[in-house]
Coordinates of C-alpha atoms and ligand atoms in Angstrom, one line a residue:
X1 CA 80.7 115.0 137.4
X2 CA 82.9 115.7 134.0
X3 CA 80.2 115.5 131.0
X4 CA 82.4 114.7 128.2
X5 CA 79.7 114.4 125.7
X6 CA 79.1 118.2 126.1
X7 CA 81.7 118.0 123.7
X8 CA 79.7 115.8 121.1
X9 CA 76.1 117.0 121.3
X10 CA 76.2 118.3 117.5
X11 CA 78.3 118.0 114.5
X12 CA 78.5 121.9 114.8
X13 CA 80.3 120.9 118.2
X14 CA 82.5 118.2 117.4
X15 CA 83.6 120.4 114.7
X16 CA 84.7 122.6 116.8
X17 CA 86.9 120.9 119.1
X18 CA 88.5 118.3 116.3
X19 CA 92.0 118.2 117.2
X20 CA 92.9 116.3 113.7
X21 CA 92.2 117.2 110.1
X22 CA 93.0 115.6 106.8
X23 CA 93.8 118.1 104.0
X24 CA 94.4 117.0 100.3
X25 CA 97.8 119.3 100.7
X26 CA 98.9 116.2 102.9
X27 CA 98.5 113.3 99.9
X28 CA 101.1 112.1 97.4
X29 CA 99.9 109.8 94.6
X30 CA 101.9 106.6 93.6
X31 CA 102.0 106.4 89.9
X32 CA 103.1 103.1 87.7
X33 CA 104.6 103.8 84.5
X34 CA 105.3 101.0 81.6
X35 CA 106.8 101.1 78.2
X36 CA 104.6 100.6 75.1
X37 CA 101.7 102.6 74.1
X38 CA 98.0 102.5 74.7
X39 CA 98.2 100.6 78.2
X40 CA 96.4 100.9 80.9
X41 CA 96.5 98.0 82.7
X42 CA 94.8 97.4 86.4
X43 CA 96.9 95.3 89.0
X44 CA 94.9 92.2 89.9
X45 CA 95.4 93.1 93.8
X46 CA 95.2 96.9 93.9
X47 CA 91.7 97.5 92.0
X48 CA 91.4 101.1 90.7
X49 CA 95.3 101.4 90.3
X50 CA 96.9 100.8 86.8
X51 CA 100.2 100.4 84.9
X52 CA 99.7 103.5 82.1
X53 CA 102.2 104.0 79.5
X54 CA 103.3 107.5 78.8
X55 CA 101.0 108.2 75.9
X56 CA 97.9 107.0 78.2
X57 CA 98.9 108.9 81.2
X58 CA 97.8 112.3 80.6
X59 CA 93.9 110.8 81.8
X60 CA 95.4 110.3 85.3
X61 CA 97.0 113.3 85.1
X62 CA 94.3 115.4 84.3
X63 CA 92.4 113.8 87.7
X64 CA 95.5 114.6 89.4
X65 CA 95.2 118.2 88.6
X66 CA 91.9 118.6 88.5
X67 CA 91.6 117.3 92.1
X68 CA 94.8 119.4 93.8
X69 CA 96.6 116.4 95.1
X70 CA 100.1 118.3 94.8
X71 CA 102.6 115.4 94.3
X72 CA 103.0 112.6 92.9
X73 CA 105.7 109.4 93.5
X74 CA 106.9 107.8 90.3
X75 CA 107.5 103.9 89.7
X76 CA 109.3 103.4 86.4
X77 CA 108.8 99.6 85.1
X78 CA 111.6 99.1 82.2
X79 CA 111.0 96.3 80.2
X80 CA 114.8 95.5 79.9
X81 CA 116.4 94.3 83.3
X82 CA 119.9 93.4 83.8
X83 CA 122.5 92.4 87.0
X84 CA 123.0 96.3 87.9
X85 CA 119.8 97.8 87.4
X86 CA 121.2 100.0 84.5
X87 CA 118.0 101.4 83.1
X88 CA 117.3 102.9 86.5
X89 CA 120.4 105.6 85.9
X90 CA 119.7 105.8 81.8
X91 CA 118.7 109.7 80.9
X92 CA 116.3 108.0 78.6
X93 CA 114.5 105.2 81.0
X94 CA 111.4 104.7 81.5
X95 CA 111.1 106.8 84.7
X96 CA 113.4 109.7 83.1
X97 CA 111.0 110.0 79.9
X98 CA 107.5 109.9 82.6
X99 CA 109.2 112.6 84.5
X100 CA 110.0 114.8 81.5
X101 CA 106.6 114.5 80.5
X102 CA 104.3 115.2 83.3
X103 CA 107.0 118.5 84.0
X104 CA 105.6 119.2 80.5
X105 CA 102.0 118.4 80.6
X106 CA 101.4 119.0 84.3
X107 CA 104.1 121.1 85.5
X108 CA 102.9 122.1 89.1
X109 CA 102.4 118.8 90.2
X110 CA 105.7 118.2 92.3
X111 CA 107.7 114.7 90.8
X112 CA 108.9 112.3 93.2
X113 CA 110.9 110.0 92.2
X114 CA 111.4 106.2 93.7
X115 CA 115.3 105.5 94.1
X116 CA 115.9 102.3 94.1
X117 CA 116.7 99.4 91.7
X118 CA 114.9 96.3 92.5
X119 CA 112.3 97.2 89.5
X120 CA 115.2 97.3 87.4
X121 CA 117.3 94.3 87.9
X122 CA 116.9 90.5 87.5
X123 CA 117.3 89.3 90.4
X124 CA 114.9 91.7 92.0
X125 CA 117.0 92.7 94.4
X126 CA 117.4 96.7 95.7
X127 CA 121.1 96.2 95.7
X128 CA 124.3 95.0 94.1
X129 CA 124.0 91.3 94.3
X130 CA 127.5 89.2 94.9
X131 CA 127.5 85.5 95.9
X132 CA 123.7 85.9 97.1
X133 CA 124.4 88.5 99.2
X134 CA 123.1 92.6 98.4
X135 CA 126.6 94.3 98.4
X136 CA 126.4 97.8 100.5
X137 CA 129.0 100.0 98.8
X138 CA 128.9 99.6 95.6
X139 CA 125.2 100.2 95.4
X140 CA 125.3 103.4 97.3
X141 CA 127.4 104.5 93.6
X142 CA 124.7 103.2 91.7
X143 CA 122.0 104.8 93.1
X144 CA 123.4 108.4 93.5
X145 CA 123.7 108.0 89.6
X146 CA 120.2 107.0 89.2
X147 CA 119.1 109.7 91.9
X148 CA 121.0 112.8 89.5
X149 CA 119.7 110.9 86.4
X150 CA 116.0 111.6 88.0
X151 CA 117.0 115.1 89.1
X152 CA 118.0 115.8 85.6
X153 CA 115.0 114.6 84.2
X154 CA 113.1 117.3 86.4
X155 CA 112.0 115.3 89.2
X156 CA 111.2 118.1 92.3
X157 CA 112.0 114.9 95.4
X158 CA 114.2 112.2 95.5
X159 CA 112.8 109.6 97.4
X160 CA 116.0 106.2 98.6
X161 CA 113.6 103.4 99.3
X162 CA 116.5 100.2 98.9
X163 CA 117.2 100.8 102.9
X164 CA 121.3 100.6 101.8
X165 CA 123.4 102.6 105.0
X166 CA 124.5 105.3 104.0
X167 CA 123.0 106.5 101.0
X168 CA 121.1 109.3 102.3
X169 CA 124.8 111.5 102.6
X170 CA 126.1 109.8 99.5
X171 CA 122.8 110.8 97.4
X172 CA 122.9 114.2 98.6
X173 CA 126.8 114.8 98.2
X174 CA 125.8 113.8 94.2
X175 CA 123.0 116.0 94.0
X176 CA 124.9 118.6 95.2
X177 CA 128.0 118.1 92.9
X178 CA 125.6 117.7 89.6
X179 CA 123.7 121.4 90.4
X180 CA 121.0 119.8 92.2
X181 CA 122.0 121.7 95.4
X182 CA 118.0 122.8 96.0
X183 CA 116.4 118.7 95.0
X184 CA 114.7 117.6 98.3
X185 CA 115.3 114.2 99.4
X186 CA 112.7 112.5 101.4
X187 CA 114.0 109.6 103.0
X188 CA 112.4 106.1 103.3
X189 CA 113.9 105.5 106.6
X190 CA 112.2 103.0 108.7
X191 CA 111.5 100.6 105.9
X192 CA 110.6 97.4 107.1
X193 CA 110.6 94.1 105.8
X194 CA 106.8 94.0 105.3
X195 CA 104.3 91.0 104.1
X196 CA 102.0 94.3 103.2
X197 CA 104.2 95.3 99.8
X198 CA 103.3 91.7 98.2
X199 CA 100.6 93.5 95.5
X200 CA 103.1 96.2 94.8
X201 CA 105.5 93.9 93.5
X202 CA 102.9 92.5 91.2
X203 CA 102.5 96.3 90.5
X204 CA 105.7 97.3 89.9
X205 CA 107.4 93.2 88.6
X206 CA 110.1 93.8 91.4
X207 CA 109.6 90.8 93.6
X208 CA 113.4 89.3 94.7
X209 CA 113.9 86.3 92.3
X210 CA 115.6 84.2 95.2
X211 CA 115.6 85.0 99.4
X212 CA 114.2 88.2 100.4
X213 CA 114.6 92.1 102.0
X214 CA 115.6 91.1 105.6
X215 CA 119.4 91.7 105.1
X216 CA 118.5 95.6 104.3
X217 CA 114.8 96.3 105.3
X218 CA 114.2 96.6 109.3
X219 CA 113.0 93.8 111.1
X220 CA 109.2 94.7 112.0
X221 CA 109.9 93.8 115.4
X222 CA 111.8 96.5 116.1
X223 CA 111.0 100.3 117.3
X224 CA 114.2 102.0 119.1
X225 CA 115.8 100.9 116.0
X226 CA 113.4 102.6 113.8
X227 CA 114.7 106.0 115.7
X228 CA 118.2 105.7 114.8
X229 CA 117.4 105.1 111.1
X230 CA 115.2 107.8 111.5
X231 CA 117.7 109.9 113.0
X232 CA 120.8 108.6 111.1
X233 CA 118.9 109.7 108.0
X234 CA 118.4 113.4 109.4
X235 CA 122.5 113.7 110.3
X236 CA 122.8 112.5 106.7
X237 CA 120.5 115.4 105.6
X238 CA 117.1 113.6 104.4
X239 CA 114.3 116.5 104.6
X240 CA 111.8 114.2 105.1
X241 CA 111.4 111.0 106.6
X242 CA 109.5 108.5 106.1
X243 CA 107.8 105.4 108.1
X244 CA 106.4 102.9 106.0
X245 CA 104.3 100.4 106.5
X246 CA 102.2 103.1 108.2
X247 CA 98.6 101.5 109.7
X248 CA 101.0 98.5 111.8
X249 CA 103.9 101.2 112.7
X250 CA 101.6 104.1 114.1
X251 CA 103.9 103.4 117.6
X252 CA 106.7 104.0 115.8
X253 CA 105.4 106.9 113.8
X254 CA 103.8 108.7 117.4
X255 CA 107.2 108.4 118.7
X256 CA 109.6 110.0 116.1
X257 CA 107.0 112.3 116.3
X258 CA 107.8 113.4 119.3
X259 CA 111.1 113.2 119.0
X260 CA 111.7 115.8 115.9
X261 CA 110.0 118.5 114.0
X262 CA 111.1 117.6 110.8
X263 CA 108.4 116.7 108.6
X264 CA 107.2 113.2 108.7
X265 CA 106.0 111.0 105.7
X266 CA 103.7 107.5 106.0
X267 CA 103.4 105.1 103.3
X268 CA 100.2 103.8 103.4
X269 CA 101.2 100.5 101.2
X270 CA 99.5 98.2 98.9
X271 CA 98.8 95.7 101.0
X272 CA 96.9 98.2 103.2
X273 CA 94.9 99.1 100.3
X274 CA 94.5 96.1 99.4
X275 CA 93.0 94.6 102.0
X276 CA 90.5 97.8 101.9
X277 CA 89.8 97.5 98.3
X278 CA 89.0 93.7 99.0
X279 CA 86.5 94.1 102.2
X280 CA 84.7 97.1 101.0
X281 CA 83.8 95.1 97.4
X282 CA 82.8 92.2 99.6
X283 CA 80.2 94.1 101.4
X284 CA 81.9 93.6 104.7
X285 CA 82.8 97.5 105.7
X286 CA 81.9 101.4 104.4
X287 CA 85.3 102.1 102.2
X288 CA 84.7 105.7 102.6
X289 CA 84.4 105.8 106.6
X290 CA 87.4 103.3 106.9
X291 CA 89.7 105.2 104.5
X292 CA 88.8 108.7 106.0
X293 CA 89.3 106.6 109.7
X294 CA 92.8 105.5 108.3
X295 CA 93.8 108.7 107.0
X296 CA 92.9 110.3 110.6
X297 CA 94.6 107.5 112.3
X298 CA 97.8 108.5 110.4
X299 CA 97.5 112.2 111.1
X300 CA 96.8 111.5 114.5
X301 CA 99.9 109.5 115.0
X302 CA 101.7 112.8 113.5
X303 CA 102.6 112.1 109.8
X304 CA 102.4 115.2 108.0
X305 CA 102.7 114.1 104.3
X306 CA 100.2 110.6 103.5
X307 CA 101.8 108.5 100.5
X308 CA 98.4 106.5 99.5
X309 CA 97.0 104.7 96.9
X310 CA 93.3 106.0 98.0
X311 CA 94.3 109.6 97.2
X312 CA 92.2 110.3 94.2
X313 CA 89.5 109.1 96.0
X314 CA 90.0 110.6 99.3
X315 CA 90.5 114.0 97.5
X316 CA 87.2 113.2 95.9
X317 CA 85.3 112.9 99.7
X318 CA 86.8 115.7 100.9
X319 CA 86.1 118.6 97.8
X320 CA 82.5 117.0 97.7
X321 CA 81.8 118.0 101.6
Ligands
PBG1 C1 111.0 99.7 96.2 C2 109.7 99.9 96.9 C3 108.7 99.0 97.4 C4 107.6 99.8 97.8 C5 107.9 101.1 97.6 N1 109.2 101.2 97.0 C6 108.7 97.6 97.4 C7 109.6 96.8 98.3 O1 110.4 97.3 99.1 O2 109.6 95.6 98.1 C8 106.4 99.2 98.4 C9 105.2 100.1 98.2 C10 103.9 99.4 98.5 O3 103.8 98.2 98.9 O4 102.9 100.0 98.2 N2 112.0 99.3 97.1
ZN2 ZN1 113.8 98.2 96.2

């Protein structure tokens, strides 16, 4: 007879034969940044997460620090939006002024930035809108622009989140001709067209004004064709790629996976965290044992690097062990 529990007798045991560990060198933090001064403002749907404005943010920064998590992703929220999204590639947005100030005031914690415009224009959308329809091309221009603008600002990551074709190659070509030759790009490459970012976009105001993300964002039914964005993104020359939702695309996550040995990214999105946030304050389930579950379940399915709104928290658990 094969006496599997042999394995689990003791907690000495089961340490010892772990195949999967969670580290707090695999979390990024997602930061929102406002204009103003003296905010801090909590998200209705994301409890625990906050709008800060620059002169407020040095709190969060300090727990940041303080608790090792080594990288950060930046949302910028300008208070002026227009048609092209222009504050996005200003030197002195929102975003570009954050960046230049936690390379000042916290200057090992790597910067990454969010490309994409849909917090900047409108109409909300992550492209060039003509005639109701997000125009391809011409957006891939604008968000090189806004993708140098960040480099210049000091930002360590660029991370293309719009789901445009081709911008991964254009991005990288711009970085390149603007002395940003060494600026990693991790890429958001199967990006689909999730219910599970609704509280982000109260988060971040970038909820599309009319229609929504189905013409640019992947279809969630769809797994071989998260592998060739996956792949397409590599032969463009992302460094990282990214799944996102992660808990509802673990297939698809276990399978690229497999399939490369670049390093692989998860977003754990504010949906997810929401829906966390929401049972745990209800009584209804143990917040720490289903985060540190989650956060297994996305190692397990082989995501290196953990993009997650619990990340303070979870670096918390694991430094108090
Ligand atoms: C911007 C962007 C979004 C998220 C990250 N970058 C929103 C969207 O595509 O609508 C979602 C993150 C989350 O839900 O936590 N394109
Ligand atoms: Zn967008």
């Amino acid at each position: 007879m094969v006496r599997m529990r042999r394995l689990r007798v003791n907690e000495t045991m089961r340490r010892l034969v772990r195949e999967t560990s969670v580290s707090v060198d695999d979390l990024v933090y997602p930061v929102f940044v406002t204009e103003g001064s003296n905010i801090k403002n909590e998200v209705d749907s994301m409890p625990g997460i906050y709008q800060w404005s620059i002169d407020r943010l040095d709190e969060e920064l300090d727990r940041i620090v303080e608790r090792r998590i080594p990288a950060i992703l930046i949302f910028g929220i300008p208070d002026k939006k227009d048609e092209v999204g222009s504050e996005a590639y200003n030197d002195n947005g929102i975003t570009q002024r954050a960046i230049r100030h936690i390379k000042e005031y916290a200057k090992d914690v790597l910067v990454i930035a969010d490309v994409c415009l849909c917090e900047y224009t409108s109409h909300g959308h992550c492209g060039v809108v003509c005639d109701h329809e997000i125009v391809n091309d011409d957006t891939l221009e604008l968000l090189s622009k806004m993708a140098v603008s960040m480099a210049k600002a000091g930002a360590d990551v660029i991370a293309p989140s719009d789901m445009m074709d081709g911008r991964v190659a254009h991005i990288r070509k711009s970085l390149d001709a603007n002395g940003f030759k060494n600026t990693m790009i991790m890429s958001y490459s199967a990006k689909f067209a999730s219910a599970y970012y609704g509280p982000f976009r109260d988060a971040a105001d970038s909820a599309p004004a009319f229609g929504d993300r189905k013409t640019y964002q992947m279809d969630i039914a769809n797994g071989k064709e998260a592998l060739r964005e996956c792949f397409g993104d590599i032969e463009e020359g992302a460094d990282v790629i990214m799944v996102k939702p992660a808990l509802a695309y673990l297939d698809v996550v276990k399978e690229v996976s497999q399939r490369t040995d670049y390093p692989i990214a998860v977003y754990n999105v504010s949906g997810e965290y929401a829906m966390v946030k929401a049972a745990a304050a209800n009584g209804y389930i143990d917040e720490k044992r289903i985060v540190m579950e989650n956060m297994i379940a996305m190692k397990r399915a082989g995501a290196k690097i953990i993009i997650t709104y619990h990340a303070l928290d979870v670096a918390y658990w694991l430094t108090e062990e």
